[in-house]
Amino acid sequence: MDVRFISDDGVRSCAATELTELLDRPDGLVWVDIPTWDDQAHETLTTVFGFHPLAVGDSMNRNQVPKVHRYVDHFFVVLHAPQSGAHGHVHYVELDQFIGARYLVTVHGPVNPAIDPSTAMVEVKVVLGRLESGKLRPGTAYELSFALLAALTARMRAYTAELTKDVWKLEQQVTGGHLGDPETFLDEMFRVRHGLLTVGTMAALSGEVYGRMVTIEAFGTGKGRDLLLDAVDQFQHLTVMARGQKDYLQGTIEFYQARTNTKMTVAAERLAVIAAVTLPITALSSIIGMNVIVNERTQWLSVAVIVLVMLAMSGALLVWAKRKGWF
């Protein structure tokens, strides 16, 4: 557990034992960051801060959707960021926040063992770097919370941008005709679409959470409301970006499938023509072959006539199929 005190003099790290004293001060902000859950984290949230047991339980366990809960003196907010996993899976990296008047408590995880635990600390590292460099000087806890949100939306934009590169590459391959193995290629397209669907859903749900916070004036009026509206706008922008690219990719997938289906249909038609041309010949030869070509003596004149009849039948079928436009 990391405890930091933010004042006009900058940001400094503090011991957990100083937390009660820091919270009693009339100045500055207290930022408590909990990278991984442990007994000390549980004790701090329940005893020092006195958070509701349900909120503590939510911060300890994984939450499937973003949410916001309003309490008497603070808000509890759950957000997610995307992280690429194996075989096209998208991991939900969770960031929980307890936002009070002079404090912010951030809780990370639980993190899937399949990904690097440091992926949960991306936003914290960004904001901490801005604090230490002096570029960020939050006067309230909600300003510090918004800085984390801005880092989270930047992460979502970067993820969407990477998927967009894949969309363009796939579209160029489809229109250029260089597809490789069809099964592998189609699987890659569906994986990219799944990533865009995930980040779009993530942004849309988070936007609804901050829309709710605007309605209940979670950060008050004035600057606090402006920051919430900015957050809603960012999530809406991300939603439109992700859905637009997903629709574009879906069009590419449909074009690829239509062209593949057309090729299969043409191939089936040609095979049907071949079968139609050879079927009468096969039937004719099986019926009279044993009567014309015998072991003791072959009737060559009859063989010649039959072969000519076969060729005539095949030619007539080919002409008829051509006129029908089957090949």
GROMACS .gro file of C-alpha atoms in nm:
model
  327
    1MET     CA    1   0.000   0.000   0.000
    2ASP     CA    2   0.139   0.338  -0.107
    3VAL     CA    3   0.044   0.656   0.078
    4ARG     CA    4   0.115   0.994  -0.079
    5PHE     CA    5   0.044   1.345   0.041
    6ILE     CA    6  -0.011   1.613  -0.222
    7SER     CA    7   0.026   1.979  -0.130
    8ASP     CA    8   0.147   2.306  -0.278
    9ASP     CA    9   0.501   2.185  -0.212
   10GLY     CA   10   0.451   1.882  -0.436
   11VAL     CA   11   0.396   1.514  -0.366
   12ARG     CA   12   0.572   1.306  -0.102
   13SER     CA   13   0.551   0.945   0.005
   14CYS     CA   14   0.438   0.871   0.358
   15ALA     CA   15   0.419   0.571   0.586
   16ALA     CA   16   0.089   0.397   0.642
   17THR     CA   17   0.112   0.486   1.010
   18GLU     CA   18   0.083   0.855   0.918
   19LEU     CA   19  -0.246   0.809   0.738
   20THR     CA   20  -0.476   0.912   1.025
   21GLU     CA   21  -0.272   1.225   1.088
   22LEU     CA   22  -0.274   1.318   0.721
   23LEU     CA   23  -0.650   1.277   0.698
   24ASP     CA   24  -0.697   1.507   0.998
   25ARG     CA   25  -0.502   1.788   0.835
   26PRO     CA   26  -0.709   2.074   0.687
   27ASP     CA   27  -0.480   2.113   0.386
   28GLY     CA   28  -0.351   1.898   0.101
   29LEU     CA   29  -0.475   1.574  -0.052
   30VAL     CA   30  -0.418   1.216   0.056
   31TRP     CA   31  -0.378   0.951  -0.213
   32VAL     CA   32  -0.374   0.589  -0.101
   33ASP     CA   33  -0.295   0.339  -0.375
   34ILE     CA   34  -0.343  -0.035  -0.320
   35PRO     CA   35  -0.173  -0.235  -0.600
   36THR     CA   36  -0.266  -0.575  -0.453
   37TRP     CA   37  -0.520  -0.671  -0.190
   38ASP     CA   38  -0.394  -0.781   0.151
   39ASP     CA   39  -0.492  -0.769   0.519
   40GLN     CA   40  -0.346  -0.422   0.560
   41ALA     CA   41  -0.561  -0.292   0.275
   42HIS     CA   42  -0.874  -0.444   0.429
   43GLU     CA   43  -0.792  -0.298   0.769
   44THR     CA   44  -0.724   0.047   0.624
   45LEU     CA   45  -1.045   0.064   0.422
   46THR     CA   46  -1.269  -0.065   0.701
   47THR     CA   47  -1.110   0.091   1.009
   48VAL     CA   48  -0.928   0.408   0.902
   49PHE     CA   49  -1.171   0.519   0.631
   50GLY     CA   50  -1.480   0.334   0.751
   51PHE     CA   51  -1.605   0.245   0.403
   52HIS     CA   52  -1.924   0.044   0.358
   53PRO     CA   53  -1.864  -0.334   0.371
   54LEU     CA   54  -2.029  -0.383   0.031
   55ALA     CA   55  -1.795  -0.127  -0.129
   56VAL     CA   56  -1.495  -0.290   0.039
   57GLY     CA   57  -1.611  -0.627  -0.090
   58ASP     CA   58  -1.647  -0.488  -0.443
   59SER     CA   59  -1.295  -0.345  -0.432
   60MET     CA   60  -1.160  -0.681  -0.314
   61ASN     CA   61  -1.333  -0.884  -0.586
   62ARG     CA   62  -1.360  -0.856  -0.961
   63ASN     CA   63  -1.645  -0.649  -1.103
   64GLN     CA   64  -1.781  -0.733  -1.446
   65VAL     CA   65  -1.924  -0.388  -1.527
   66PRO     CA   66  -1.839  -0.026  -1.433
   67LYS     CA   67  -2.045   0.122  -1.152
   68VAL     CA   68  -2.083   0.418  -0.919
   69HIS     CA   69  -2.223   0.420  -0.565
   70ARG     CA   70  -2.292   0.736  -0.368
   71TYR     CA   71  -2.230   0.741   0.005
   72VAL     CA   72  -2.261   1.020   0.261
   73ASP     CA   73  -1.906   1.154   0.231
   74HIS     CA   74  -1.760   0.978  -0.073
   75PHE     CA   75  -1.824   0.803  -0.403
   76PHE     CA   76  -1.718   0.455  -0.505
   77VAL     CA   77  -1.641   0.418  -0.878
   78VAL     CA   78  -1.538   0.110  -1.077
   79LEU     CA   79  -1.376   0.147  -1.420
   80HIS     CA   80  -1.204  -0.090  -1.664
   81ALA     CA   81  -0.923  -0.062  -1.917
   82PRO     CA   82  -0.849  -0.311  -2.198
   83GLN     CA   83  -0.540  -0.530  -2.215
   84SER     CA   84  -0.467  -0.768  -2.501
   85GLY     CA   85  -0.437  -1.136  -2.411
   86ALA     CA   86  -0.366  -1.462  -2.586
   87HIS     CA   87  -0.580  -1.588  -2.876
   88GLY     CA   88  -0.761  -1.255  -2.917
   89HIS     CA   89  -0.889  -1.242  -2.559
   90VAL     CA   90  -0.926  -0.895  -2.406
   91HIS     CA   91  -0.860  -0.869  -2.033
   92TYR     CA   92  -1.054  -0.622  -1.819
   93VAL     CA   93  -0.802  -0.436  -1.602
   94GLU     CA   94  -0.999  -0.293  -1.312
   95LEU     CA   95  -0.947   0.039  -1.135
   96ASP     CA   96  -1.159   0.111  -0.827
   97GLN     CA   97  -1.175   0.457  -0.668
   98PHE     CA   98  -1.304   0.588  -0.338
   99ILE     CA   99  -1.337   0.963  -0.395
  100GLY     CA  100  -1.376   1.177  -0.084
  101ALA     CA  101  -1.341   1.547  -0.013
  102ARG     CA  102  -0.967   1.539   0.060
  103TYR     CA  103  -0.869   1.187  -0.023
  104LEU     CA  104  -0.858   0.940  -0.309
  105VAL     CA  105  -0.817   0.567  -0.257
  106THR     CA  106  -0.738   0.357  -0.564
  107VAL     CA  107  -0.756  -0.023  -0.565
  108HIS     CA  108  -0.631  -0.240  -0.850
  109GLY     CA  109  -0.732  -0.586  -0.957
  110PRO     CA  110  -0.768  -0.865  -0.904
  111VAL     CA  111  -0.546  -0.912  -1.209
  112ASN     CA  112  -0.566  -1.223  -1.424
  113PRO     CA  113  -0.250  -1.433  -1.369
  114ALA     CA  114  -0.213  -1.455  -1.747
  115ILE     CA  115  -0.108  -1.088  -1.775
  116ASP     CA  116   0.168  -0.882  -1.621
  117PRO     CA  117   0.055  -0.724  -1.289
  118SER     CA  118   0.222  -0.398  -1.396
  119THR     CA  119  -0.055  -0.348  -1.654
  120ALA     CA  120  -0.283  -0.247  -1.366
  121MET     CA  121  -0.048   0.036  -1.267
  122VAL     CA  122  -0.034   0.220  -1.600
  123GLU     CA  123  -0.262   0.507  -1.498
  124VAL     CA  124  -0.099   0.547  -1.157
  125LYS     CA  125   0.248   0.575  -1.311
  126VAL     CA  126   0.129   0.836  -1.560
  127VAL     CA  127  -0.039   1.052  -1.298
  128LEU     CA  128   0.245   1.013  -1.051
  129GLY     CA  129   0.490   1.125  -1.318
  130ARG     CA  130   0.282   1.437  -1.382
  131LEU     CA  131   0.264   1.510  -1.009
  132GLU     CA  132   0.637   1.473  -0.958
  133SER     CA  133   0.717   1.689  -1.261
  134GLY     CA  134   0.484   1.964  -1.142
  135LYS     CA  135   0.259   1.944  -1.449
  136LEU     CA  136  -0.034   1.838  -1.232
  137ARG     CA  137  -0.138   2.027  -0.921
  138PRO     CA  138  -0.483   1.900  -0.817
  139GLY     CA  139  -0.669   2.111  -0.566
  140THR     CA  140  -0.940   1.854  -0.498
  141ALA     CA  141  -0.968   1.478  -0.489
  142TYR     CA  142  -1.199   1.475  -0.791
  143GLU     CA  143  -0.934   1.659  -0.995
  144LEU     CA  144  -0.686   1.385  -0.905
  145SER     CA  145  -0.949   1.124  -0.994
  146PHE     CA  146  -1.009   1.294  -1.329
  147ALA     CA  147  -0.634   1.282  -1.401
  148LEU     CA  148  -0.648   0.904  -1.357
  149LEU     CA  149  -0.953   0.888  -1.581
  150ALA     CA  150  -0.774   1.091  -1.849
  151ALA     CA  151  -0.486   0.843  -1.839
  152LEU     CA  152  -0.732   0.554  -1.862
  153THR     CA  153  -0.912   0.701  -2.165
  154ALA     CA  154  -0.574   0.767  -2.330
  155ARG     CA  155  -0.495   0.400  -2.282
  156MET     CA  156  -0.826   0.306  -2.442
  157ARG     CA  157  -0.758   0.538  -2.736
  158ALA     CA  158  -0.414   0.385  -2.788
  159TYR     CA  159  -0.568   0.037  -2.779
  160THR     CA  160  -0.831   0.141  -3.034
  161ALA     CA  161  -0.562   0.296  -3.255
  162GLU     CA  162  -0.366  -0.031  -3.258
  163LEU     CA  163  -0.676  -0.223  -3.357
  164THR     CA  164  -0.744   0.034  -3.628
  165LYS     CA  165  -0.403  -0.042  -3.778
  166ASP     CA  166  -0.504  -0.406  -3.793
  167VAL     CA  167  -0.834  -0.312  -3.957
  168TRP     CA  168  -0.655  -0.118  -4.232
  169LYS     CA  169  -0.410  -0.403  -4.288
  170LEU     CA  170  -0.689  -0.658  -4.317
  171GLU     CA  171  -0.888  -0.434  -4.551
  172GLN     CA  172  -0.586  -0.394  -4.780
  173GLN     CA  173  -0.536  -0.769  -4.785
  174VAL     CA  174  -0.899  -0.832  -4.875
  175THR     CA  175  -0.914  -0.573  -5.153
  176GLY     CA  176  -0.572  -0.676  -5.281
  177GLY     CA  177  -0.664  -1.043  -5.294
  178HIS     CA  178  -0.369  -1.155  -5.078
  179LEU     CA  179  -0.548  -1.356  -4.810
  180GLY     CA  180  -0.331  -1.656  -4.726
  181ASP     CA  181  -0.503  -1.937  -4.540
  182PRO     CA  182  -0.878  -1.852  -4.536
  183GLU     CA  183  -0.945  -2.005  -4.193
  184THR     CA  184  -0.654  -1.822  -4.028
  185PHE     CA  185  -0.737  -1.497  -4.204
  186LEU     CA  186  -1.104  -1.505  -4.102
  187ASP     CA  187  -1.003  -1.590  -3.745
  188GLU     CA  188  -0.775  -1.284  -3.736
  189MET     CA  189  -1.055  -1.059  -3.859
  190PHE     CA  190  -1.295  -1.187  -3.596
  191ARG     CA  191  -1.034  -1.136  -3.323
  192VAL     CA  192  -0.986  -0.771  -3.422
  193ARG     CA  193  -1.362  -0.721  -3.433
  194HIS     CA  194  -1.393  -0.875  -3.086
  195GLY     CA  195  -1.132  -0.629  -2.954
  196LEU     CA  196  -1.320  -0.331  -3.101
  197LEU     CA  197  -1.649  -0.463  -2.966
  198THR     CA  198  -1.496  -0.499  -2.620
  199VAL     CA  199  -1.341  -0.152  -2.600
  200GLY     CA  200  -1.658   0.003  -2.745
  201THR     CA  201  -1.873  -0.168  -2.483
  202MET     CA  202  -1.627  -0.073  -2.211
  203ALA     CA  203  -1.637   0.294  -2.314
  204ALA     CA  204  -2.016   0.301  -2.351
  205LEU     CA  205  -2.076   0.156  -2.003
  206SER     CA  206  -1.819   0.388  -1.846
  207GLY     CA  207  -1.983   0.683  -2.019
  208GLU     CA  208  -2.315   0.584  -1.863
  209VAL     CA  209  -2.150   0.577  -1.520
  210TYR     CA  210  -2.016   0.931  -1.558
  211GLY     CA  211  -2.346   1.043  -1.708
  212ARG     CA  212  -2.506   0.929  -1.385
  213MET     CA  213  -2.244   1.123  -1.188
  214VAL     CA  214  -2.332   1.437  -1.386
  215THR     CA  215  -2.699   1.389  -1.299
  216ILE     CA  216  -2.637   1.356  -0.926
  217GLU     CA  217  -2.371   1.633  -0.933
  218ALA     CA  218  -2.111   1.405  -0.782
  219PHE     CA  219  -1.836   1.668  -0.808
  220GLY     CA  220  -2.063   1.964  -0.743
  221THR     CA  221  -2.120   2.245  -0.989
  222GLY     CA  222  -1.874   2.461  -1.177
  223LYS     CA  223  -1.539   2.298  -1.245
  224GLY     CA  224  -1.645   1.962  -1.102
  225ARG     CA  225  -1.940   1.940  -1.337
  226ASP     CA  226  -1.724   2.048  -1.632
  227LEU     CA  227  -1.479   1.766  -1.560
  228LEU     CA  228  -1.761   1.511  -1.546
  229LEU     CA  229  -1.903   1.637  -1.876
  230ASP     CA  230  -1.554   1.613  -2.024
  231ALA     CA  231  -1.532   1.253  -1.905
  232VAL     CA  232  -1.869   1.169  -2.061
  233ASP     CA  233  -1.757   1.330  -2.387
  234GLN     CA  234  -1.433   1.131  -2.389
  235PHE     CA  235  -1.613   0.802  -2.338
  236GLN     CA  236  -1.870   0.888  -2.606
  237HIS     CA  237  -1.587   0.972  -2.844
  238LEU     CA  238  -1.420   0.639  -2.773
  239THR     CA  239  -1.749   0.456  -2.822
  240VAL     CA  240  -1.802   0.614  -3.164
  241MET     CA  241  -1.441   0.544  -3.266
  242ALA     CA  242  -1.458   0.177  -3.168
  243ARG     CA  243  -1.801   0.116  -3.318
  244GLY     CA  244  -1.709   0.298  -3.638
  245GLN     CA  245  -1.400   0.083  -3.688
  246LYS     CA  246  -1.597  -0.230  -3.595
  247ASP     CA  247  -1.861  -0.148  -3.858
  248TYR     CA  248  -1.588  -0.079  -4.114
  249LEU     CA  249  -1.425  -0.414  -4.035
  250GLN     CA  250  -1.763  -0.585  -4.047
  251GLY     CA  251  -1.808  -0.448  -4.400
  252THR     CA  252  -1.467  -0.590  -4.491
  253ILE     CA  253  -1.563  -0.928  -4.344
  254GLU     CA  254  -1.889  -0.931  -4.537
  255PHE     CA  255  -1.707  -0.839  -4.859
  256TYR     CA  256  -1.457  -1.119  -4.800
  257GLN     CA  257  -1.731  -1.369  -4.723
  258ALA     CA  258  -1.936  -1.261  -5.024
  259ARG     CA  259  -1.640  -1.300  -5.255
  260THR     CA  260  -1.550  -1.636  -5.103
  261ASN     CA  261  -1.910  -1.756  -5.131
  262THR     CA  262  -1.922  -1.639  -5.492
  263LYS     CA  263  -1.609  -1.837  -5.572
  264MET     CA  264  -1.756  -2.142  -5.407
  265THR     CA  265  -2.082  -2.098  -5.599
  266VAL     CA  266  -1.899  -2.065  -5.931
  267ALA     CA  267  -1.692  -2.374  -5.851
  268ALA     CA  268  -2.008  -2.567  -5.761
  269GLU     CA  269  -2.174  -2.460  -6.087
  270ARG     CA  270  -1.875  -2.574  -6.290
  271LEU     CA  271  -1.868  -2.905  -6.109
  272ALA     CA  272  -2.239  -2.944  -6.178
  273VAL     CA  273  -2.178  -2.878  -6.550
  274ILE     CA  274  -1.901  -3.136  -6.555
  275ALA     CA  275  -2.125  -3.389  -6.383
  276ALA     CA  276  -2.410  -3.313  -6.624
  277VAL     CA  277  -2.181  -3.357  -6.926
  278THR     CA  278  -2.029  -3.683  -6.811
  279LEU     CA  279  -2.341  -3.841  -6.665
  280PRO     CA  280  -2.504  -3.941  -6.999
  281ILE     CA  281  -2.172  -4.076  -7.127
  282THR     CA  282  -2.130  -4.285  -6.815
  283ALA     CA  283  -2.485  -4.414  -6.837
  284LEU     CA  284  -2.457  -4.497  -7.207
  285SER     CA  285  -2.123  -4.673  -7.173
  286SER     CA  286  -2.236  -4.880  -6.877
  287ILE     CA  287  -2.547  -5.001  -7.056
  288ILE     CA  288  -2.412  -5.098  -7.400
  289GLY     CA  289  -2.044  -5.138  -7.330
  290MET     CA  290  -2.079  -5.503  -7.246
  291ASN     CA  291  -2.274  -5.565  -7.566
  292VAL     CA  292  -2.036  -5.388  -7.805
  293ILE     CA  293  -1.696  -5.457  -7.658
  294VAL     CA  294  -1.666  -5.826  -7.585
  295ASN     CA  295  -1.380  -6.054  -7.494
  296GLU     CA  296  -1.374  -6.251  -7.820
  297ARG     CA  297  -1.433  -5.973  -8.074
  298THR     CA  298  -1.477  -5.597  -8.065
  299GLN     CA  299  -1.728  -5.432  -8.299
  300TRP     CA  300  -1.517  -5.135  -8.400
  301LEU     CA  301  -1.783  -4.970  -8.615
  302SER     CA  302  -2.029  -4.976  -8.330
  303VAL     CA  303  -1.764  -4.843  -8.093
  304ALA     CA  304  -1.696  -4.554  -8.331
  305VAL     CA  305  -2.064  -4.471  -8.364
  306ILE     CA  306  -2.114  -4.484  -7.986
  307VAL     CA  307  -1.813  -4.260  -7.924
  308LEU     CA  308  -1.950  -4.009  -8.177
  309VAL     CA  309  -2.290  -4.021  -8.006
  310MET     CA  310  -2.121  -3.959  -7.668
  311LEU     CA  311  -1.927  -3.665  -7.806
  312ALA     CA  312  -2.240  -3.523  -7.966
  313MET     CA  313  -2.432  -3.552  -7.637
  314SER     CA  314  -2.150  -3.388  -7.442
  315GLY     CA  315  -2.120  -3.111  -7.700
  316ALA     CA  316  -2.492  -3.045  -7.692
  317LEU     CA  317  -2.490  -3.026  -7.310
  318LEU     CA  318  -2.195  -2.787  -7.314
  319VAL     CA  319  -2.366  -2.559  -7.567
  320TRP     CA  320  -2.686  -2.565  -7.362
  321ALA     CA  321  -2.497  -2.487  -7.036
  322LYS     CA  322  -2.313  -2.201  -7.209
  323ARG     CA  323  -2.639  -2.049  -7.332
  324LYS     CA  324  -2.775  -2.072  -6.979
  325GLY     CA  325  -2.471  -1.877  -6.857
  326TRP     CA  326  -2.357  -2.145  -6.619
  327PHE     CA  327  -1.992  -2.108  -6.713
   0.00000   0.00000   0.00000
